[in-house]
Amino acid sequence: MGTLVVGLVVLAMAAGAIHSIYKDKKNGKACSGCSGNCGGGCSCGEQCKK
């Protein structure tokens, strides 16, 4: 029974993370949000310089 509860908690956390990533990507906040101005030097931790 405990394994089922832990599994459901992990599943809920994974679903929340996926939802958050999807929302960020939809709003243009993901790493791929660089509009080509970075020249490949943009990483997830920094903003693109325009």
PDB file of C-alpha atoms in Angstrom:
ATOM      1  CA  MET A   1       0.000   0.000   0.000  1.00  0.00           C
ATOM      2  CA  GLY A   2       2.848   2.381   0.815  1.00  0.00           C
ATOM      3  CA  THR A   3       4.419   1.739  -2.582  1.00  0.00           C
ATOM      4  CA  LEU A   4       1.191   2.777  -4.278  1.00  0.00           C
ATOM      5  CA  VAL A   5       1.019   6.020  -2.291  1.00  0.00           C
ATOM      6  CA  VAL A   6       4.651   6.895  -3.052  1.00  0.00           C
ATOM      7  CA  GLY A   7       4.110   6.048  -6.723  1.00  0.00           C
ATOM      8  CA  LEU A   8       1.093   8.346  -6.892  1.00  0.00           C
ATOM      9  CA  VAL A   9       3.048  11.175  -5.241  1.00  0.00           C
ATOM     10  CA  VAL A  10       5.924  10.761  -7.709  1.00  0.00           C
ATOM     11  CA  LEU A  11       3.471  10.641 -10.609  1.00  0.00           C
ATOM     12  CA  ALA A  12       1.776  13.837  -9.412  1.00  0.00           C
ATOM     13  CA  MET A  13       5.136  15.624  -9.097  1.00  0.00           C
ATOM     14  CA  ALA A  14       6.173  14.528 -12.592  1.00  0.00           C
ATOM     15  CA  ALA A  15       2.853  15.697 -14.024  1.00  0.00           C
ATOM     16  CA  GLY A  16       3.294  19.074 -12.313  1.00  0.00           C
ATOM     17  CA  ALA A  17       6.806  19.461 -13.705  1.00  0.00           C
ATOM     18  CA  ILE A  18       5.663  18.569 -17.217  1.00  0.00           C
ATOM     19  CA  HIS A  19       2.778  21.039 -16.951  1.00  0.00           C
ATOM     20  CA  SER A  20       5.145  23.783 -15.792  1.00  0.00           C
ATOM     21  CA  ILE A  21       7.562  23.131 -18.666  1.00  0.00           C
ATOM     22  CA  TYR A  22       4.681  23.133 -21.142  1.00  0.00           C
ATOM     23  CA  LYS A  23       3.340  26.425 -19.766  1.00  0.00           C
ATOM     24  CA  ASP A  24       6.793  28.064 -19.909  1.00  0.00           C
ATOM     25  CA  LYS A  25       7.330  26.874 -23.462  1.00  0.00           C
ATOM     26  CA  LYS A  26       3.900  28.168 -24.502  1.00  0.00           C
ATOM     27  CA  ASN A  27       4.706  31.580 -22.980  1.00  0.00           C
ATOM     28  CA  GLY A  28       8.125  31.737 -24.688  1.00  0.00           C
ATOM     29  CA  LYS A  29      10.164  31.328 -21.495  1.00  0.00           C
ATOM     30  CA  ALA A  30      11.881  28.096 -22.523  1.00  0.00           C
ATOM     31  CA  CYS A  31      15.456  27.753 -23.789  1.00  0.00           C
ATOM     32  CA  SER A  32      14.180  27.648 -27.347  1.00  0.00           C
ATOM     33  CA  GLY A  33      12.727  31.131 -26.823  1.00  0.00           C
ATOM     34  CA  CYS A  34      15.913  32.679 -28.232  1.00  0.00           C
ATOM     35  CA  SER A  35      14.860  34.327 -31.451  1.00  0.00           C
ATOM     36  CA  GLY A  36      18.052  33.546 -33.343  1.00  0.00           C
ATOM     37  CA  ASN A  37      20.006  36.492 -31.906  1.00  0.00           C
ATOM     38  CA  CYS A  38      22.211  34.372 -29.659  1.00  0.00           C
ATOM     39  CA  GLY A  39      24.352  32.688 -32.259  1.00  0.00           C
ATOM     40  CA  GLY A  40      24.211  29.441 -30.317  1.00  0.00           C
ATOM     41  CA  GLY A  41      25.709  31.010 -27.190  1.00  0.00           C
ATOM     42  CA  CYS A  42      22.439  31.119 -25.246  1.00  0.00           C
ATOM     43  CA  SER A  43      21.871  28.608 -22.471  1.00  0.00           C
ATOM     44  CA  CYS A  44      18.894  28.005 -20.235  1.00  0.00           C
ATOM     45  CA  GLY A  45      20.382  30.052 -17.395  1.00  0.00           C
ATOM     46  CA  GLU A  46      20.892  33.309 -19.249  1.00  0.00           C
ATOM     47  CA  GLN A  47      18.792  35.722 -21.277  1.00  0.00           C
ATOM     48  CA  CYS A  48      19.510  36.313 -24.926  1.00  0.00           C
ATOM     49  CA  LYS A  49      21.297  39.574 -25.604  1.00  0.00           C
ATOM     50  CA  LYS A  50      19.669  41.610 -28.327  1.00  0.00           C
TER      51      LYS A  50
END
